[in-house]
Tab-separated table of C-alpha atoms in Angstrom:
chain	number	residue	atom	x	y	z
O	28	MET	CA	0.000	0.000	0.000
O	29	LYS	CA	1.520	3.306	-1.108
O	30	LEU	CA	1.071	6.051	1.463
O	31	ASN	CA	1.387	9.778	0.791
O	32	ARG	CA	4.078	12.020	2.217
O	33	ASN	CA	1.939	13.712	4.856
O	34	PHE	CA	0.584	10.471	6.265
O	35	ASN	CA	4.105	9.011	6.351
O	36	ILE	CA	5.319	12.027	8.340
O	37	LEU	CA	2.274	11.906	10.621
O	38	LEU	CA	2.666	8.179	11.254
O	39	THR	CA	6.429	8.425	11.851
O	40	GLY	CA	6.099	11.424	14.148
O	41	GLN	CA	3.331	9.803	16.186
O	42	SER	CA	5.303	6.550	16.360
O	43	PHE	CA	8.277	8.329	17.959
O	44	ALA	CA	5.822	10.015	20.348
O	45	ASN	CA	4.171	6.680	21.204
O	46	ILE	CA	7.522	5.043	21.938
O	47	GLY	CA	8.416	7.994	24.139
O	48	ASP	CA	5.037	7.808	25.896
O	49	VAL	CA	5.541	4.192	26.946
O	50	LEU	CA	9.089	4.828	28.188
O	51	TYR	CA	7.887	7.918	30.051
O	52	MET	CA	5.105	5.912	31.733
O	53	VAL	CA	7.460	3.078	32.712
O	54	SER	CA	9.963	5.456	34.285
O	55	ILE	CA	7.368	7.625	36.063
O	56	ILE	CA	5.488	4.691	37.618
O	57	TYR	CA	8.791	3.163	38.736
O	58	VAL	CA	10.048	6.447	40.217
O	59	ILE	CA	6.773	7.126	42.065
O	60	TYR	CA	6.704	3.606	43.486
O	61	GLU	CA	10.351	3.794	44.582
O	62	LEU	CA	9.894	7.262	46.051
O	63	ILE	CA	6.693	6.627	48.018
O	64	GLY	CA	6.783	2.835	48.354
O	65	SER	CA	3.065	2.461	47.691
O	66	ALA	CA	1.364	0.520	44.900
O	67	ALA	CA	-1.662	2.803	45.272
O	68	SER	CA	0.497	5.848	44.538
O	69	ALA	CA	1.810	4.203	41.368
O	70	ALA	CA	-1.749	3.312	40.344
O	71	PHE	CA	-2.690	6.961	40.866
O	72	VAL	CA	-0.598	7.901	37.808
O	73	PRO	CA	-3.074	6.416	35.259
O	74	PHE	CA	-5.928	8.077	37.162
O	75	ILE	CA	-4.310	11.514	36.824
O	76	ILE	CA	-3.659	10.889	33.129
O	77	THR	CA	-7.250	9.817	32.454
O	78	SER	CA	-8.722	12.731	34.415
O	79	SER	CA	-6.506	15.286	32.669
O	80	MET	CA	-7.293	13.867	29.229
O	81	PHE	CA	-11.021	14.076	29.994
O	82	VAL	CA	-10.672	17.797	30.756
O	83	SER	CA	-8.510	18.244	27.659
O	84	ASN	CA	-11.024	16.467	25.393
O	85	ALA	CA	-13.796	18.695	26.738
O	86	LEU	CA	-11.832	21.930	26.127
O	87	THR	CA	-10.009	21.026	22.893
O	88	PRO	CA	-12.817	22.405	20.634
O	89	LEU	CA	-11.877	25.896	21.874
O	90	LEU	CA	-8.306	25.374	20.678
O	91	MET	CA	-9.433	23.864	17.372
O	92	GLN	CA	-11.350	27.043	16.603
O	93	ARG	CA	-8.258	29.158	17.217
O	94	PHE	CA	-5.393	27.091	15.806
O	95	ASN	CA	-4.663	25.192	12.636
O	96	LEU	CA	-4.969	21.414	13.191
O	97	LYS	CA	-1.388	20.830	12.079
O	98	TRP	CA	0.003	23.391	14.509
O	99	LEU	CA	-2.292	22.263	17.295
O	100	LEU	CA	-0.844	18.755	16.988
O	101	ALA	CA	2.755	19.932	16.573
O	102	GLY	CA	2.371	22.553	19.329
O	103	SER	CA	0.987	20.036	21.815
O	104	GLN	CA	3.940	17.749	21.114
O	105	ILE	CA	6.420	20.611	21.534
O	106	GLY	CA	4.776	21.490	24.851
O	107	LYS	CA	4.977	17.865	26.021
O	108	THR	CA	8.646	17.801	25.033
O	109	ALA	CA	9.448	20.940	27.045
O	110	LEU	CA	7.604	19.616	30.108
O	111	LEU	CA	9.353	16.248	29.897
O	112	PHE	CA	12.796	17.881	29.656
O	113	GLY	CA	11.880	19.899	32.741
O	114	LEU	CA	10.715	16.766	34.549
O	115	ALA	CA	13.883	14.855	33.631
O	116	TYR	CA	16.065	17.766	34.783
O	117	GLY	CA	14.195	18.170	38.076
O	118	MET	CA	13.606	14.484	38.899
O	119	PRO	CA	16.770	14.108	41.056
O	120	LEU	CA	15.501	17.013	43.208
O	121	PHE	CA	12.150	15.432	44.066
O	122	SER	CA	11.603	13.795	47.450
O	123	LEU	CA	8.760	12.785	49.760
O	124	SER	CA	8.283	16.433	50.679
O	125	ASN	CA	7.596	17.652	47.131
O	126	TYR	CA	6.684	14.556	45.064
O	127	TYR	CA	3.201	16.001	44.379
O	128	PHE	CA	4.884	18.313	41.847
O	129	VAL	CA	5.566	15.231	39.713
O	130	PHE	CA	1.828	14.564	39.576
O	131	PHE	CA	1.265	18.192	38.562
O	132	ILE	CA	3.629	17.893	35.580
O	133	ILE	CA	2.104	14.542	34.602
O	134	GLY	CA	-1.303	16.239	34.577
O	135	LEU	CA	-0.016	19.058	32.337
O	136	ILE	CA	1.539	16.575	29.887
O	137	SER	CA	-1.754	14.654	29.750
O	138	LEU	CA	-3.699	17.868	29.098
O	139	LEU	CA	-1.555	18.438	26.012
O	140	ASP	CA	-1.768	14.771	25.051
O	141	GLY	CA	-5.562	14.987	25.044
O	142	CYS	CA	-5.376	17.346	22.052
O	143	ALA	CA	-3.188	14.996	20.035
O	144	SER	CA	-5.561	12.078	19.421
O	145	PRO	CA	-8.560	14.011	18.010
O	146	ALA	CA	-6.194	16.179	15.958
O	147	THR	CA	-4.502	13.096	14.475
O	148	GLN	CA	-7.804	11.347	13.727
O	149	SER	CA	-9.078	14.515	12.052
O	150	LEU	CA	-5.932	15.002	9.954
O	151	ILE	CA	-5.961	11.463	8.523
O	152	PRO	CA	-9.092	11.964	6.323
O	153	ILE	CA	-7.668	15.331	5.216
O	154	TYR	CA	-4.354	13.836	4.092
O	155	VAL	CA	-5.745	10.513	2.792
O	156	GLU	CA	-8.339	9.794	0.098
O	157	LYS	CA	-11.648	8.525	1.476
O	158	THR	CA	-11.402	5.345	-0.619
O	159	ARG	CA	-8.209	4.433	1.265
O	160	LEU	CA	-9.320	5.375	4.755
O	161	LEU	CA	-9.952	1.865	6.090
O	162	ARG	CA	-6.589	0.549	4.901
O	163	THR	CA	-4.870	3.655	6.263
O	164	ASN	CA	-6.561	3.226	9.646
O	165	GLY	CA	-5.479	-0.425	9.580
O	166	VAL	CA	-1.831	0.547	9.000
O	167	ASN	CA	-1.988	3.214	11.689
O	168	ASP	CA	-3.557	0.899	14.285
O	169	ALA	CA	-1.265	-2.035	13.477
O	170	ILE	CA	1.860	0.083	13.969
O	171	THR	CA	0.495	1.783	17.111
O	172	GLN	CA	-0.445	-1.533	18.756
O	173	SER	CA	2.892	-3.096	17.738
O	174	ILE	CA	4.712	-0.241	19.455
O	175	GLN	CA	2.576	-0.667	22.592
O	176	THR	CA	3.217	-4.411	22.668
O	177	VAL	CA	6.975	-4.255	22.131
O	178	MET	CA	7.786	-1.136	24.143
O	179	TRP	CA	6.154	-2.243	27.405
O	180	PHE	CA	8.483	-5.242	27.393
O	181	ILE	CA	11.503	-3.173	26.332
O	182	GLY	CA	10.700	-0.391	28.807
O	183	GLY	CA	10.659	-2.781	31.741
O	184	SER	CA	13.882	-4.394	30.555
O	185	LEU	CA	15.655	-1.042	30.205
O	186	LEU	CA	15.328	-0.544	33.963
O	187	PHE	CA	17.953	-3.271	34.387
O	188	TRP	CA	20.544	-1.212	32.491
O	189	LEU	CA	19.455	2.409	32.855
O	190	ALA	CA	18.240	4.555	35.710
O	191	ALA	CA	14.623	5.688	35.500
O	192	ASN	CA	15.798	9.286	35.011
O	193	ASP	CA	17.974	8.217	32.055
O	194	ILE	CA	14.873	6.680	30.456
O	195	LEU	CA	13.078	10.015	30.948
O	196	TRP	CA	15.877	11.781	29.052
O	197	LEU	CA	15.596	9.163	26.280
O	198	SER	CA	11.848	9.723	26.122
O	199	ALA	CA	12.365	13.503	25.911
O	200	GLY	CA	14.750	12.944	22.987
O	201	LEU	CA	12.125	10.853	21.160
O	202	PHE	CA	9.537	13.578	21.816
O	203	SER	CA	11.929	16.104	20.250
O	204	ILE	CA	12.215	14.050	17.055
O	205	SER	CA	8.430	13.737	16.939
O	206	SER	CA	8.031	17.520	17.344
O	207	VAL	CA	10.375	18.239	14.428
O	208	LEU	CA	8.590	15.735	12.159
O	209	LEU	CA	5.100	17.034	12.953
O	210	CYS	CA	6.231	20.571	12.135
O	211	CYS	CA	7.027	19.296	8.617
O	212	LEU	CA	3.400	18.388	7.854
O	213	SER	CA	1.658	20.397	5.131
O	214	PRO	CA	-0.666	23.110	6.457
O	215	VAL	CA	-4.401	22.428	6.314
O	216	ALA	CA	-7.269	24.846	5.742
O	217	HIS	CA	-8.355	26.648	8.885
O	218	LYS	CA	-11.535	28.708	9.150
O	219	PRO	CA	-12.064	29.952	12.702
O	220	ASP	CA	-15.677	30.581	13.661
O	221	SER	CA	-15.438	33.798	15.609
O	222	GLY	CA	-19.222	34.131	15.834
O	223	GLN	CA	-19.533	31.377	18.437
O	224	THR	CA	-19.135	31.843	22.168
O	225	ASN	CA	-16.785	29.596	24.134
O	226	TRP	CA	-19.709	27.533	25.397
O	227	GLN	CA	-21.086	27.130	21.859
O	228	GLN	CA	-17.695	25.895	20.669
O	229	ILE	CA	-17.420	23.407	23.551
O	230	SER	CA	-20.980	22.146	23.107
O	231	HIS	CA	-20.903	22.018	19.294
O	232	GLY	CA	-19.554	18.459	19.149
O	233	TRP	CA	-22.052	17.259	21.764
O	234	LYS	CA	-24.912	18.762	19.750
O	235	LEU	CA	-23.659	17.119	16.558
O	236	VAL	CA	-23.559	13.734	18.274
O	237	ALA	CA	-26.972	14.257	19.877
O	238	LYS	CA	-28.764	15.205	16.652
O	239	SER	CA	-27.148	12.544	14.432
O	240	PRO	CA	-28.770	9.082	14.743
O	241	LEU	CA	-25.525	7.491	13.525
O	242	LEU	CA	-23.189	9.314	15.913
O	243	LYS	CA	-25.615	8.960	18.815
O	244	ARG	CA	-25.681	5.190	18.303
O	245	ILE	CA	-21.897	5.043	18.076
O	246	ALA	CA	-21.585	7.174	21.245
O	247	TRP	CA	-23.783	4.729	23.190
O	248	MET	CA	-21.790	1.812	21.839
O	249	ASP	CA	-18.515	3.512	22.823
O	250	PHE	CA	-19.846	4.260	26.297
O	251	LEU	CA	-20.786	0.632	26.991
O	252	GLU	CA	-17.740	-0.839	25.238
O	253	THR	CA	-15.355	1.423	27.181
O	254	ALA	CA	-16.991	0.381	30.453
O	255	ALA	CA	-16.678	-3.269	29.401
O	256	GLY	CA	-13.042	-2.796	28.352
O	257	THR	CA	-11.899	-1.638	31.789
O	258	VAL	CA	-11.642	-5.295	32.878
O	259	TRP	CA	-8.457	-5.458	30.798
O	260	ILE	CA	-6.567	-2.866	32.846
O	261	ALA	CA	-3.340	-4.216	34.294
O	262	ALA	CA	-4.513	-4.199	37.933
O	263	LEU	CA	-7.591	-6.388	37.315
O	264	LEU	CA	-5.681	-8.733	35.007
O	265	LEU	CA	-3.056	-9.260	37.689
O	266	VAL	CA	-5.773	-10.242	40.183
O	267	PHE	CA	-7.329	-12.610	37.625
O	268	VAL	CA	-4.007	-14.290	36.905
O	269	GLN	CA	-3.241	-14.762	40.602
O	270	GLU	CA	-6.709	-15.706	41.887
O	271	ALA	CA	-8.399	-17.415	38.927
O	272	LEU	CA	-5.434	-18.931	37.085
O	273	LEU	CA	-3.233	-19.379	40.179
O	274	LYS	CA	-0.190	-18.132	38.286
O	275	GLY	CA	2.479	-15.498	38.885
O	276	GLU	CA	3.558	-12.254	37.256
O	277	ALA	CA	5.042	-13.996	34.211
O	278	TRP	CA	1.594	-15.120	33.072
O	279	TRP	CA	0.322	-11.601	33.717
O	280	GLY	CA	2.790	-10.457	31.070
O	281	PHE	CA	1.802	-13.288	28.720
O	282	ILE	CA	-1.914	-12.409	28.953
O	283	ASN	CA	-1.201	-8.713	28.337
O	284	GLY	CA	1.072	-9.584	25.426
O	285	SER	CA	-1.466	-11.930	23.802
O	286	PHE	CA	-4.163	-9.233	24.008
O	287	PHE	CA	-1.965	-6.661	22.255
O	288	LEU	CA	-0.873	-9.292	19.727
O	289	GLY	CA	-4.559	-9.856	18.974
O	290	LEU	CA	-4.989	-6.138	18.354
O	291	ILE	CA	-2.133	-6.249	15.847
O	292	VAL	CA	-3.553	-9.294	14.042
O	293	GLY	CA	-7.004	-7.659	13.938
O	294	SER	CA	-5.485	-4.543	12.352
O	295	LEU	CA	-3.647	-6.639	9.768
O	296	LEU	CA	-6.872	-8.497	8.901
O	297	CYS	CA	-8.615	-5.179	8.256
O	298	LEU	CA	-5.655	-4.099	6.137
O	299	SER	CA	-5.433	-7.343	4.137
O	300	PHE	CA	-9.168	-7.607	3.420
O	301	SER	CA	-9.953	-3.898	3.279
O	302	ARG	CA	-12.356	-4.193	0.332
O	303	VAL	CA	-14.425	-6.836	2.101
O	304	PHE	CA	-14.537	-4.728	5.271
O	305	GLU	CA	-15.460	-1.567	3.343
O	306	GLU	CA	-18.442	-3.310	1.749
O	307	LYS	CA	-19.758	-4.662	5.074
O	308	LEU	CA	-18.811	-2.060	7.681
O	309	SER	CA	-21.916	-2.558	9.832
O	310	TRP	CA	-21.676	-6.350	9.825
O	311	PHE	CA	-18.047	-6.324	10.937
O	312	ILE	CA	-18.880	-3.830	13.704
O	313	PHE	CA	-21.547	-6.279	14.920
O	314	LEU	CA	-19.400	-9.387	14.361
O	315	GLY	CA	-16.396	-7.963	16.202
O	316	THR	CA	-18.516	-6.981	19.202
O	317	PHE	CA	-20.346	-10.329	19.317
O	318	ILE	CA	-17.084	-12.314	19.203
O	319	SER	CA	-15.624	-10.030	21.906
O	320	SER	CA	-18.614	-10.774	24.136
O	321	ILE	CA	-18.300	-14.551	23.755
O	322	THR	CA	-14.514	-14.678	24.185
O	323	THR	CA	-14.616	-12.348	27.212
O	324	PHE	CA	-17.199	-14.666	28.804
O	325	LEU	CA	-15.045	-17.721	28.091
O	326	PHE	CA	-11.954	-15.920	29.382
O	327	GLY	CA	-13.728	-15.132	32.654
O	328	LEU	CA	-14.695	-18.802	33.084
O	329	SER	CA	-11.330	-20.240	32.078
O	330	GLY	CA	-9.181	-21.973	34.669
O	331	PHE	CA	-6.460	-23.085	32.272
O	332	PRO	CA	-3.752	-20.489	31.516
O	333	VAL	CA	-3.260	-21.610	27.900
O	334	LEU	CA	-6.974	-21.232	27.151
O	335	ALA	CA	-6.990	-17.833	28.851
O	336	LEU	CA	-4.081	-16.857	26.614
O	337	LEU	CA	-6.066	-17.884	23.517
O	338	PHE	CA	-9.238	-16.070	24.586
O	339	SER	CA	-7.262	-12.925	25.415
O	340	PHE	CA	-5.775	-13.011	21.909
O	341	LEU	CA	-9.219	-13.446	20.315
O	342	VAL	CA	-10.656	-10.544	22.300
O	343	GLY	CA	-7.915	-8.336	20.843
O	344	VAL	CA	-8.564	-9.551	17.283
O	345	ALA	CA	-12.324	-9.042	17.576
O	346	GLY	CA	-11.882	-5.589	19.098
O	347	GLN	CA	-9.973	-4.326	16.060
O	348	ILE	CA	-12.412	-5.985	13.635
O	349	LYS	CA	-15.047	-3.746	15.230
O	350	ASN	CA	-13.075	-0.569	16.016
O	351	ILE	CA	-11.337	0.091	12.683
O	352	PRO	CA	-14.552	-0.086	10.574
O	353	GLN	CA	-16.287	2.085	13.171
O	354	GLN	CA	-13.545	4.726	13.055
O	355	THR	CA	-13.658	4.662	9.244
O	356	LEU	CA	-17.436	5.094	9.362
O	357	ILE	CA	-17.130	8.196	11.571
O	358	GLN	CA	-14.470	9.714	9.309
O	359	SER	CA	-16.495	8.990	6.161
O	360	SER	CA	-19.827	10.277	7.450
O	361	THR	CA	-18.699	13.502	9.120
O	362	SER	CA	-17.572	16.680	7.354
O	363	GLU	CA	-13.901	17.627	7.731
O	364	SER	CA	-14.842	20.823	9.578
O	365	ASP	CA	-16.869	18.883	12.166
O	366	LEU	CA	-14.514	15.928	12.605
O	367	PRO	CA	-12.294	17.518	15.292
O	368	THR	CA	-15.212	18.392	17.580
O	369	VAL	CA	-16.867	15.001	17.012
O	370	PHE	CA	-13.671	13.155	17.937
O	371	THR	CA	-13.102	15.327	21.017
O	372	THR	CA	-16.672	14.629	22.148
O	373	LEU	CA	-16.290	10.877	21.670
O	374	GLY	CA	-12.882	11.094	23.367
O	375	ALA	CA	-14.393	12.886	26.370
O	376	ILE	CA	-17.075	10.207	26.637
O	377	GLY	CA	-14.405	7.507	26.484
O	378	THR	CA	-11.985	8.961	29.020
O	379	GLY	CA	-14.742	9.935	31.451
O	380	THR	CA	-16.335	6.504	31.231
O	381	PHE	CA	-12.986	4.744	31.589
O	382	GLY	CA	-12.043	6.560	34.787
O	383	ILE	CA	-15.371	5.924	36.541
O	384	ALA	CA	-15.833	2.362	35.224
O	385	SER	CA	-12.304	1.345	36.284
O	386	LEU	CA	-13.129	2.291	39.850
O	387	LEU	CA	-16.521	0.536	39.759
O	388	MET	CA	-15.062	-2.645	38.257
O	389	GLY	CA	-12.500	-2.749	41.068
O	390	ILE	CA	-15.273	-2.418	43.677
O	391	ILE	CA	-17.322	-5.166	41.984
O	392	ALA	CA	-14.278	-7.447	41.824
O	393	ASP	CA	-13.691	-6.985	45.566
O	394	ALA	CA	-17.359	-7.613	46.377
O	395	PHE	CA	-18.227	-10.490	44.036
O	396	GLY	CA	-14.913	-11.927	42.853
O	397	ILE	CA	-12.688	-11.276	39.868
O	398	ARG	CA	-14.638	-13.566	37.508
O	399	ALA	CA	-17.783	-11.474	38.051
O	400	VAL	CA	-16.337	-8.417	36.304
O	401	PHE	CA	-15.583	-10.447	33.168
O	402	MET	CA	-19.160	-11.773	33.175
O	403	LEU	CA	-20.410	-8.182	33.450
O	404	SER	CA	-18.045	-7.092	30.664
O	405	SER	CA	-19.360	-9.874	28.426
O	406	PHE	CA	-22.950	-8.768	29.079
O	407	LEU	CA	-22.160	-5.112	28.263
O	408	LEU	CA	-20.492	-6.165	25.004
O	409	LEU	CA	-23.544	-8.261	24.145
O	410	VAL	CA	-25.691	-5.138	24.576
O	411	VAL	CA	-23.286	-3.236	22.293
O	412	GLY	CA	-23.649	-6.008	19.716
O	413	LEU	CA	-27.441	-5.785	19.890
O	414	ILE	CA	-27.291	-1.998	19.409
O	415	ALA	CA	-25.050	-2.494	16.363
O	416	PHE	CA	-27.298	-5.239	14.959
O	417	LYS	CA	-30.459	-3.201	15.472
O	418	GLY	CA	-28.873	-0.217	13.719
O	419	ARG	CA	-27.131	-2.170	10.952
O	420	VAL	CA	-29.123	-0.361	8.233
O	421	LEU	CA	-28.051	3.003	9.677
O	422	LEU	CA	-24.420	1.853	9.940
O	423	CYS	CA	-24.254	0.108	6.563
O	424	ARG	CA	-23.294	3.072	4.421
O	425	PRO	CA	-21.705	6.383	5.384
O	426	GLN	CA	-23.827	9.490	4.791
O	427	GLN	CA	-22.200	12.908	5.034
O	428	LEU	CA	-23.620	14.837	7.994
């Protein structure tokens, strides 16, 4: 598949940023845990990131009205780079008396990061022909998931040879390369709407989703699927491996790895059979969700580690079979001018749901056992599948909003 110059730059720049993100997370969680000596404090890092990204997703429409999409993406990456250099420089100075400042910088980085995803998703249909969107999304997702899979293993291994602060400096260097590459993207048309108040700009995406039957259905599906997907966070998986499979941390890594490997395979399937997927978008959205529901249920019941490994892999495959066609459908059915606000709205729904649902799933697991949350996740995915099936006519062909 031949990709154009702008998408190549965008993909390469975001890949360097994604590698840096994983290394940054590994080093920060390790430093916080070593500094405070509490697993809860380390777990608080993802909570801060999710909360900050929720706020960022809600406020990003204001920035999108004032800045060109290209420079919003590049500027957010430059800001992240500057903050990370500051964090790496100041890390040796932090102690128990001022560690909260680390959380403050993490929050600022996440605020900037929240602008990056909707900007990237909105730039792809601008730089790529609509007839090649699904294949392009497949390439993008396959590379992103591959980076996630490989770098979490590499990041943990680097701690044997490098200090956590050295990894922060490495991450800052990768962010710098990403910033330079993103600045090389071609400018895109920018028409600020100065006639709207701040509240109108923030609420515009929510109104678009509310009045569109297609986007409203997708928003409900995302809400339930995000809640269901919180069972795959590292903390709950670790409990499942120890209590349900009676295995140690090694199998925790295997289960995580098989899930991400499934995501990669699912992306490659969408890429290899893009024409088939393009002709049956709604059916693959339903099929992916239905398979996810069944395999999540079987995973929750499994007592054999090898079977759990297989079901985890299949959940990842099915998730991409559903998510890539759905993302393509949103990009194809929404005007370029409305895409940024639509993606920020859906992103706000996702991050807000994820933060609350993660907490609730943990409470349910404590009250009813770890298998119960996977049963609940399977049920929520079944509901998502029914919503997709019921709206298959609406989802079958993109219509410009």
